[in-house]
């Protein structure tokens, strides 16, 4: 294909270039700028120092806690140093909860301690703890089908293992036990829930996480159990004798309080009212330092914006970085953002969130109207050399992004390698040493291509029909 073209005269070549430029939505000039940004990101971006700063200077930052307040102050300060035109917060309301101690031990037939962690918003045990026999279920479906008399007065033990996958697709089915297990157990008269951690590691750490507590009439304590301890209970139960466990938990539900979405903008030079949103969530669980979830995402989108802010001129439309608050406890920041910004949703040209750890990006997903696919094809010219393949058009734009997608906002998904993400997710082991600075450079390179081209492109992306 190339050889005959090379024999054409320069004039003909230029004419051909003009024709092809007119046919394609992204101009050659814009692509050239994106290429420079990409290569700059690979050579000199430093997202690592941002996640290092967040984990060292703030650390755990569960929504509504003192750590969360310090994270908001950190984010405002950091954005001010990175070259944004405008930095501000928007208040959100969050349910608050105090994590106290959580102890669990087998008292019979083979007494020994267990490693557990309260699931988010678990109620406490009665003063002095509770002791009951455990009853095992393979998964939440088996619990749902069980007669109440099998469960009443017992501690429900859901023992479902999660499959490891690069896409993280084992998470969806496994997390059902965490999101619904306590409610179903409580309705059937159980006294507590013990859940095999939703995770892929064999470390003796329990994985915390949110469950649905809304409208549960008589909630019971709910704890995640480390994988080795779930194996231990499984083996004890196989010996055919009743296994009794004592739980002692002293959490506390607190009054609602404020948290914040923290927002930084690079104001568009031509269409400032049109906005590309790139995001991550600022909150984390409280037992690790939230390096992977989602300190890495915060660092990737902030560094992406910094590189774009360094260009000699602003992109055509506004690039808005939203660091969402309270993602972990139910996408609270994103839901309240969409509610508060309902009248300008048509001006949100697209959304994308980085929230899957710090692995390399390997796949580029989209959610675009069918007549806009050639934009993604053009972006692929710059993404393919980063080792990224074209994925599907089912991107949900990330957890917080999905709230926008539900309103028809187009989305992009730079899918990271999540093979080991769920080894650390929501554990005390989610710490900075899991983050590889080189992988972050590759992430920023991909993000800067996608973010710049959407902010700069001539046309728009339309709306994507929603299912309902
Ligand atoms: Zn997350």
Coordinates of C-alpha atoms and ligand atoms in Angstrom, one line a residue:
X1 CA 0.0 0.0 0.0
X2 CA 2.8 2.5 0.9
X3 CA 5.0 1.9 -2.2
X4 CA 2.7 3.4 -4.9
X5 CA 1.9 6.4 -2.7
X6 CA 5.6 7.2 -2.4
X7 CA 5.8 7.6 -6.2
X8 CA 3.1 10.3 -6.1
X9 CA 4.2 13.9 -6.3
X10 CA 4.2 16.1 -3.1
X11 CA 1.2 18.1 -4.4
X12 CA -0.9 15.0 -4.9
X13 CA 0.1 13.7 -1.4
X14 CA -0.9 17.0 0.2
X15 CA -4.3 16.9 -1.7
X16 CA -4.9 13.4 -0.4
X17 CA -4.0 14.4 3.1
X18 CA -6.6 17.2 2.9
X19 CA -9.3 14.9 1.6
X20 CA -8.6 12.3 4.4
X21 CA -8.5 15.1 7.0
X22 CA -11.9 16.2 6.0
X23 CA -13.3 12.7 6.2
X24 CA -12.0 12.1 9.7
X25 CA -13.3 13.7 12.9
X26 CA -9.9 14.4 14.5
X27 CA -7.5 16.6 12.5
X28 CA -4.0 15.6 11.8
X29 CA -2.8 18.7 13.7
X30 CA -4.7 17.6 16.9
X31 CA -3.3 14.1 16.6
X32 CA 0.2 15.5 16.3
X33 CA -0.3 17.4 19.5
X34 CA -1.7 14.3 21.2
X35 CA 1.3 12.4 20.1
X36 CA 3.7 14.9 21.6
X37 CA 1.7 14.8 24.9
X38 CA 1.8 11.0 24.9
X39 CA 5.6 10.9 24.4
X40 CA 6.1 13.5 27.1
X41 CA 4.0 11.4 29.5
X42 CA 6.1 8.4 28.8
X43 CA 9.4 10.3 29.3
X44 CA 8.7 12.7 32.1
X45 CA 5.3 12.4 33.7
X46 CA 5.3 11.8 37.4
X47 CA 2.0 10.6 38.7
X48 CA 3.9 8.4 41.2
X49 CA 4.9 11.5 43.2
X50 CA 1.2 12.4 43.5
X51 CA 0.1 9.1 44.8
X52 CA 3.1 9.0 47.1
X53 CA 2.1 12.4 48.5
X54 CA -1.5 11.3 49.0
X55 CA -0.6 8.1 50.8
X56 CA 2.2 9.5 52.9
X57 CA 0.6 12.9 53.8
X58 CA -3.0 11.8 54.1
X59 CA -3.3 8.0 54.2
X60 CA -6.7 6.4 54.9
X61 CA -9.6 8.7 54.0
X62 CA -12.9 7.0 54.4
X63 CA -15.8 9.3 53.6
X64 CA -16.9 11.5 56.5
X65 CA -13.8 10.9 58.6
X66 CA -11.0 13.2 59.6
X67 CA -8.8 11.5 57.0
X68 CA -11.4 12.5 54.4
X69 CA -11.3 16.1 55.5
X70 CA -7.5 16.1 55.2
X71 CA -7.7 14.5 51.7
X72 CA -10.0 17.3 50.5
X73 CA -7.5 19.9 51.8
X74 CA -4.7 18.0 50.2
X75 CA -6.5 17.8 46.8
X76 CA -7.3 21.5 46.7
X77 CA -3.7 22.3 47.6
X78 CA -2.3 19.8 45.0
X79 CA -4.6 21.1 42.2
X80 CA -3.4 24.7 42.9
X81 CA 0.2 23.7 42.2
X82 CA -0.6 21.8 39.0
X83 CA -1.7 24.6 36.7
X84 CA -5.5 24.4 36.8
X85 CA -7.4 27.6 35.9
X86 CA -10.1 27.0 38.6
X87 CA -10.1 24.8 41.7
X88 CA -13.2 24.4 43.9
X89 CA -15.2 22.0 46.1
X90 CA -18.8 21.0 46.0
X91 CA -20.3 19.7 49.2
X92 CA -22.1 16.4 49.5
X93 CA -23.9 14.7 52.3
X94 CA -22.6 11.4 53.6
X95 CA -23.7 8.8 56.1
X96 CA -21.0 8.5 58.7
X97 CA -19.8 5.4 60.6
X98 CA -17.2 4.7 63.3
X99 CA -15.2 1.5 62.9
X100 CA -14.4 0.0 66.3
X101 CA -12.8 -3.3 67.0
X102 CA -13.9 -6.5 65.4
X103 CA -12.8 -9.8 67.0
X104 CA -13.8 -13.3 66.0
X105 CA -12.7 -16.6 67.3
X106 CA -13.8 -20.2 67.1
X107 CA -14.9 -21.4 70.6
X108 CA -15.8 -25.0 69.7
X109 CA -14.8 -27.6 68.7
X110 CA -11.2 -26.3 68.0
X111 CA -10.8 -22.9 69.7
X112 CA -8.6 -20.4 67.8
X113 CA -8.7 -16.8 66.6
X114 CA -9.9 -15.7 63.1
X115 CA -8.9 -12.6 61.1
X116 CA -11.9 -10.5 60.2
X117 CA -12.9 -7.0 59.2
X118 CA -16.2 -5.3 59.7
X119 CA -18.0 -4.6 56.4
X120 CA -18.8 -0.9 55.9
X121 CA -21.6 0.3 58.2
X122 CA -21.9 -3.0 60.1
X123 CA -23.8 -2.7 63.4
X124 CA -22.0 -3.8 66.6
X125 CA -22.6 -7.0 68.5
X126 CA -24.4 -6.7 71.9
X127 CA -22.0 -5.6 74.7
X128 CA -19.7 -8.6 75.5
X129 CA -20.2 -10.1 72.0
X130 CA -22.3 -13.0 70.8
X131 CA -21.6 -16.7 70.3
X132 CA -23.5 -18.9 67.9
X133 CA -23.1 -21.9 65.6
X134 CA -22.1 -21.1 62.0
X135 CA -24.1 -22.4 59.0
X136 CA -22.3 -22.5 55.6
X137 CA -23.7 -21.5 52.2
X138 CA -22.0 -21.8 48.9
X139 CA -23.2 -18.4 47.8
X140 CA -25.9 -15.8 48.3
X141 CA -28.3 -17.7 46.0
X142 CA -28.0 -20.8 48.3
X143 CA -28.7 -18.5 51.3
X144 CA -31.7 -17.0 49.5
X145 CA -33.2 -20.5 48.9
X146 CA -32.6 -21.8 52.4
X147 CA -35.6 -22.1 54.8
X148 CA -35.5 -19.6 57.7
X149 CA -35.3 -22.4 60.2
X150 CA -31.9 -23.4 58.9
X151 CA -30.6 -19.9 59.6
X152 CA -32.5 -18.6 62.6
X153 CA -30.2 -17.9 65.6
X154 CA -27.0 -18.8 63.7
X155 CA -24.1 -17.0 62.1
X156 CA -24.4 -17.3 58.3
X157 CA -21.1 -18.1 56.6
X158 CA -21.0 -17.4 52.9
X159 CA -18.1 -19.2 51.4
X160 CA -17.9 -18.2 47.8
X161 CA -14.5 -18.0 46.1
X162 CA -13.7 -15.2 43.6
X163 CA -12.1 -16.0 40.2
X164 CA -8.9 -14.2 39.2
X165 CA -9.0 -12.4 35.8
X166 CA -7.2 -9.6 34.0
X167 CA -10.6 -7.9 33.5
X168 CA -11.6 -8.4 37.2
X169 CA -14.8 -10.0 36.0
X170 CA -14.8 -12.4 38.9
X171 CA -15.7 -9.4 41.2
X172 CA -19.3 -8.9 40.0
X173 CA -20.6 -12.3 40.9
X174 CA -18.5 -12.6 44.1
X175 CA -19.5 -9.2 45.5
X176 CA -23.2 -10.2 45.6
X177 CA -22.6 -11.9 49.0
X178 CA -21.2 -8.7 50.4
X179 CA -23.9 -6.4 49.0
X180 CA -26.9 -8.5 49.7
X181 CA -25.8 -11.2 52.2
X182 CA -26.4 -9.3 55.5
X183 CA -29.9 -8.2 54.4
X184 CA -31.0 -11.8 53.5
X185 CA -29.3 -13.3 56.6
X186 CA -31.0 -10.8 58.8
X187 CA -34.4 -11.3 57.2
X188 CA -34.1 -15.1 57.9
X189 CA -33.3 -14.5 61.6
X190 CA -29.5 -15.0 61.5
X191 CA -27.5 -13.3 64.3
X192 CA -24.6 -12.3 62.1
X193 CA -22.9 -12.7 58.7
X194 CA -19.4 -14.0 58.1
X195 CA -18.4 -13.6 54.5
X196 CA -15.3 -15.1 52.7
X197 CA -13.5 -12.0 51.6
X198 CA -14.2 -10.8 48.1
X199 CA -10.6 -11.1 46.9
X200 CA -8.2 -13.3 45.0
X201 CA -5.3 -13.5 47.5
X202 CA -4.4 -16.1 50.0
X203 CA -3.0 -13.5 52.5
X204 CA -4.4 -13.4 56.0
X205 CA -6.1 -10.1 55.5
X206 CA -9.9 -9.6 55.3
X207 CA -11.3 -7.4 52.6
X208 CA -13.8 -4.8 53.8
X209 CA -16.3 -3.0 51.6
X210 CA -19.8 -1.7 51.4
X211 CA -23.1 -3.5 51.8
X212 CA -26.6 -2.3 51.3
X213 CA -28.0 -1.2 54.6
X214 CA -30.8 1.0 53.3
X215 CA -34.2 -0.2 54.6
X216 CA -32.8 -3.2 56.5
X217 CA -35.1 -3.5 59.5
X218 CA -33.0 -5.4 61.9
X219 CA -29.4 -5.3 60.7
X220 CA -27.0 -7.8 62.1
X221 CA -23.2 -7.6 62.4
X222 CA -21.4 -8.4 59.1
X223 CA -17.8 -9.3 58.9
X224 CA -15.4 -10.3 56.1
X225 CA -13.2 -13.2 56.9
X226 CA -9.7 -13.6 55.4
X227 CA -9.4 -16.4 52.8
X228 CA -7.2 -18.6 54.9
X229 CA -9.7 -18.3 57.8
X230 CA -12.6 -19.2 55.4
X231 CA -10.6 -22.3 54.5
X232 CA -10.1 -23.1 58.2
X233 CA -13.9 -22.9 58.9
X234 CA -14.6 -25.0 55.8
X235 CA -12.2 -27.7 57.0
X236 CA -13.7 -27.6 60.6
X237 CA -17.2 -28.0 59.2
X238 CA -16.1 -31.1 57.2
X239 CA -15.4 -32.8 60.5
X240 CA -19.2 -33.0 61.1
X241 CA -19.4 -31.3 64.5
X242 CA -21.1 -28.0 65.1
X243 CA -18.7 -25.1 64.8
X244 CA -19.3 -22.2 67.3
X245 CA -17.9 -18.8 66.8
X246 CA -17.7 -15.8 69.1
X247 CA -17.9 -12.3 67.6
X248 CA -17.2 -9.0 69.4
X249 CA -17.7 -5.9 67.4
X250 CA -18.2 -2.3 68.6
X251 CA -18.9 -0.1 65.6
X252 CA -21.2 2.9 65.7
X253 CA -23.5 4.5 63.2
X254 CA -23.1 8.3 63.4
X255 CA -25.1 11.3 62.2
X256 CA -24.8 12.4 58.6
X257 CA -22.1 14.8 57.8
X258 CA -20.4 16.7 54.9
X259 CA -17.8 15.5 52.4
X260 CA -16.8 17.1 49.1
X261 CA -16.2 16.5 45.5
X262 CA -12.9 18.3 44.6
X263 CA -12.9 19.8 41.2
X264 CA -10.2 21.4 39.0
X265 CA -10.7 22.9 35.5
X266 CA -8.6 23.8 32.5
X267 CA -11.0 26.3 30.9
X268 CA -11.8 25.8 27.2
X269 CA -10.6 28.5 24.9
X270 CA -13.6 28.3 22.5
X271 CA -16.4 26.4 24.1
X272 CA -15.7 26.7 27.9
X273 CA -19.3 25.6 28.7
X274 CA -18.7 22.2 27.0
X275 CA -16.9 19.9 29.4
X276 CA -14.9 16.6 29.2
X277 CA -14.9 15.1 32.7
X278 CA -12.1 12.9 33.8
X279 CA -12.3 11.5 37.3
X280 CA -11.2 9.3 40.1
X281 CA -12.4 9.0 43.6
X282 CA -10.7 10.7 46.5
X283 CA -12.1 8.6 49.4
X284 CA -10.7 5.2 50.3
X285 CA -11.3 2.4 52.7
X286 CA -9.7 2.9 56.1
X287 CA -7.5 -0.1 56.7
X288 CA -4.9 0.5 54.0
X289 CA -3.6 3.8 52.6
X290 CA -5.7 3.6 49.4
X291 CA -2.7 3.6 47.0
X292 CA -4.4 1.4 44.4
X293 CA -8.0 2.3 45.3
X294 CA -8.0 5.0 44.2
X295 CA -4.8 7.0 44.9
X296 CA -3.4 5.8 41.6
X297 CA -6.4 7.0 39.7
X298 CA -6.3 10.4 41.4
X299 CA -2.6 10.7 40.4
X300 CA -3.2 9.6 36.8
X301 CA -6.0 12.1 36.1
X302 CA -4.2 15.0 37.9
X303 CA -1.0 14.3 36.0
X304 CA -2.9 14.1 32.8
X305 CA -4.4 17.5 33.4
X306 CA -1.0 19.0 34.4
X307 CA 0.4 17.9 31.0
X308 CA -2.5 19.5 29.1
X309 CA -2.2 22.7 31.2
X310 CA 1.4 23.0 30.1
X311 CA 0.4 23.3 26.4
X312 CA 0.9 26.8 24.9
X313 CA -2.9 27.2 24.5
X314 CA -6.0 25.8 26.2
X315 CA -8.0 23.0 24.4
X316 CA -11.2 24.0 22.6
X317 CA -13.4 22.9 25.5
X318 CA -13.1 22.6 29.2
X319 CA -11.3 19.7 30.8
X320 CA -12.8 19.1 34.3
X321 CA -11.1 16.8 36.8
X322 CA -13.6 15.6 39.4
X323 CA -12.2 13.8 42.4
X324 CA -15.4 12.2 43.6
X325 CA -16.1 11.9 47.3
X326 CA -17.7 8.9 49.0
X327 CA -17.5 6.5 46.1
X328 CA -16.8 3.5 48.3
X329 CA -20.0 3.9 50.3
X330 CA -22.3 3.9 47.2
X331 CA -21.1 6.4 44.5
X332 CA -22.5 9.1 46.7
X333 CA -20.4 12.0 45.3
X334 CA -21.2 11.1 41.7
X335 CA -24.9 10.7 42.3
X336 CA -25.1 14.1 44.1
X337 CA -22.9 15.6 41.3
X338 CA -25.3 14.5 38.6
X339 CA -28.3 15.7 40.6
X340 CA -26.8 19.1 41.2
X341 CA -25.7 19.5 37.6
X342 CA -28.7 18.0 35.9
X343 CA -29.3 21.2 33.8
X344 CA -25.8 21.1 32.3
X345 CA -25.6 17.4 31.6
X346 CA -26.1 18.0 27.8
X347 CA -22.8 20.0 27.9
X348 CA -20.9 17.1 29.4
X349 CA -19.4 15.8 26.2
X350 CA -18.0 12.6 27.7
X351 CA -16.8 11.1 31.0
X352 CA -14.1 8.7 32.0
X353 CA -12.8 7.5 35.4
X354 CA -9.6 5.8 36.5
X355 CA -10.5 3.4 39.3
X356 CA -8.9 0.0 38.8
X357 CA -5.5 0.2 40.4
X358 CA -2.1 0.9 38.9
X359 CA -1.7 -1.8 36.3
X360 CA -0.9 -1.0 32.7
X361 CA -3.8 0.0 30.4
X362 CA -4.3 -2.9 27.9
X363 CA -7.7 -2.2 26.4
X364 CA -9.6 0.8 25.1
X365 CA -13.4 0.6 25.5
X366 CA -15.9 3.3 24.6
X367 CA -19.6 4.1 24.9
X368 CA -20.3 6.1 21.8
X369 CA -23.1 6.5 19.3
X370 CA -22.4 4.1 16.3
X371 CA -21.6 7.0 14.0
X372 CA -18.8 8.2 16.2
X373 CA -16.6 5.0 16.2
X374 CA -14.1 6.5 13.8
X375 CA -13.0 8.9 16.6
X376 CA -12.0 5.9 18.6
X377 CA -10.3 4.3 15.6
X378 CA -8.2 7.5 15.2
X379 CA -7.3 7.5 18.9
X380 CA -6.2 3.9 18.5
X381 CA -3.3 5.0 16.2
X382 CA -1.8 6.6 19.2
X383 CA -2.9 4.1 21.8
X384 CA -1.8 0.9 20.0
X385 CA 1.9 1.7 20.4
X386 CA 1.3 1.7 24.1
X387 CA 0.3 -1.9 24.0
X388 CA -3.4 -1.1 24.1
X389 CA -6.0 -3.0 22.0
X390 CA -9.4 -1.9 20.9
X391 CA -12.1 -3.3 23.2
X392 CA -15.9 -3.0 23.1
X393 CA -18.5 -0.2 23.2
X394 CA -19.9 -1.2 26.6
X395 CA -17.7 1.0 28.7
X396 CA -19.5 2.2 31.9
X397 CA -17.0 5.0 32.3
X398 CA -15.8 3.7 35.7
X399 CA -18.0 3.4 38.9
X400 CA -18.6 7.1 39.3
X401 CA -18.7 7.5 35.5
X402 CA -21.5 5.0 35.3
X403 CA -23.9 7.5 37.0
X404 CA -23.3 9.9 34.0
X405 CA -23.6 7.0 31.5
X406 CA -27.0 6.2 32.9
X407 CA -28.0 9.7 31.7
X408 CA -26.7 9.1 28.1
X409 CA -23.3 10.8 28.5
X410 CA -20.7 9.1 26.2
X411 CA -17.8 7.4 28.0
X412 CA -14.3 6.2 27.4
X413 CA -12.7 3.3 29.4
X414 CA -8.9 2.9 29.6
X415 CA -9.0 -0.6 31.0
X416 CA -6.1 -1.5 33.3
X417 CA -4.6 -5.0 33.9
X418 CA -6.4 -6.0 37.1
X419 CA -4.9 -9.5 37.5
X420 CA -3.7 -8.8 41.0
X421 CA -5.9 -5.8 41.9
X422 CA -8.2 -7.9 44.0
X423 CA -5.3 -9.3 46.0
X424 CA -5.1 -5.9 47.8
X425 CA -8.4 -4.3 47.2
X426 CA -10.0 -3.0 50.4
X427 CA -7.4 -4.5 52.7
X428 CA -4.7 -3.1 55.0
X429 CA -2.3 -4.3 52.2
X430 CA -3.5 -1.6 49.7
X431 CA -0.3 0.4 50.1
X432 CA 2.2 2.4 47.9
X433 CA 4.7 -0.5 47.4
X434 CA 2.1 -2.0 45.0
X435 CA 2.4 0.9 42.6
X436 CA 4.9 0.8 39.8
X437 CA 5.9 4.3 38.6
X438 CA 6.6 3.0 35.0
X439 CA 3.1 1.6 34.7
X440 CA 1.7 5.0 35.8
X441 CA 3.6 6.7 33.0
X442 CA 1.9 4.4 30.5
X443 CA -1.4 5.2 32.1
X444 CA -0.9 8.9 31.9
X445 CA 0.3 8.5 28.2
X446 CA -3.0 6.9 27.3
X447 CA -5.1 9.3 29.4
X448 CA -3.5 12.4 27.9
X449 CA -4.2 11.2 24.4
X450 CA -7.9 10.5 25.1
X451 CA -8.5 13.6 27.3
X452 CA -6.8 16.0 25.0
X453 CA -8.4 14.8 21.8
X454 CA -12.0 14.9 23.3
X455 CA -11.4 18.4 24.7
X456 CA -9.9 19.6 21.4
X457 CA -11.9 17.9 18.7
X458 CA -14.0 19.9 16.3
X459 CA -17.4 18.1 16.5
X460 CA -19.1 16.5 19.5
X461 CA -20.0 13.0 20.5
X462 CA -23.8 13.2 20.7
X463 CA -25.7 11.2 23.2
X464 CA -25.8 7.4 23.7
X465 CA -29.3 6.0 24.1
X466 CA -29.8 4.5 27.5
X467 CA -31.5 1.2 28.2
X468 CA -34.4 2.6 30.1
Ligands
LIG1 ZN1 -12.3 2.4 43.9

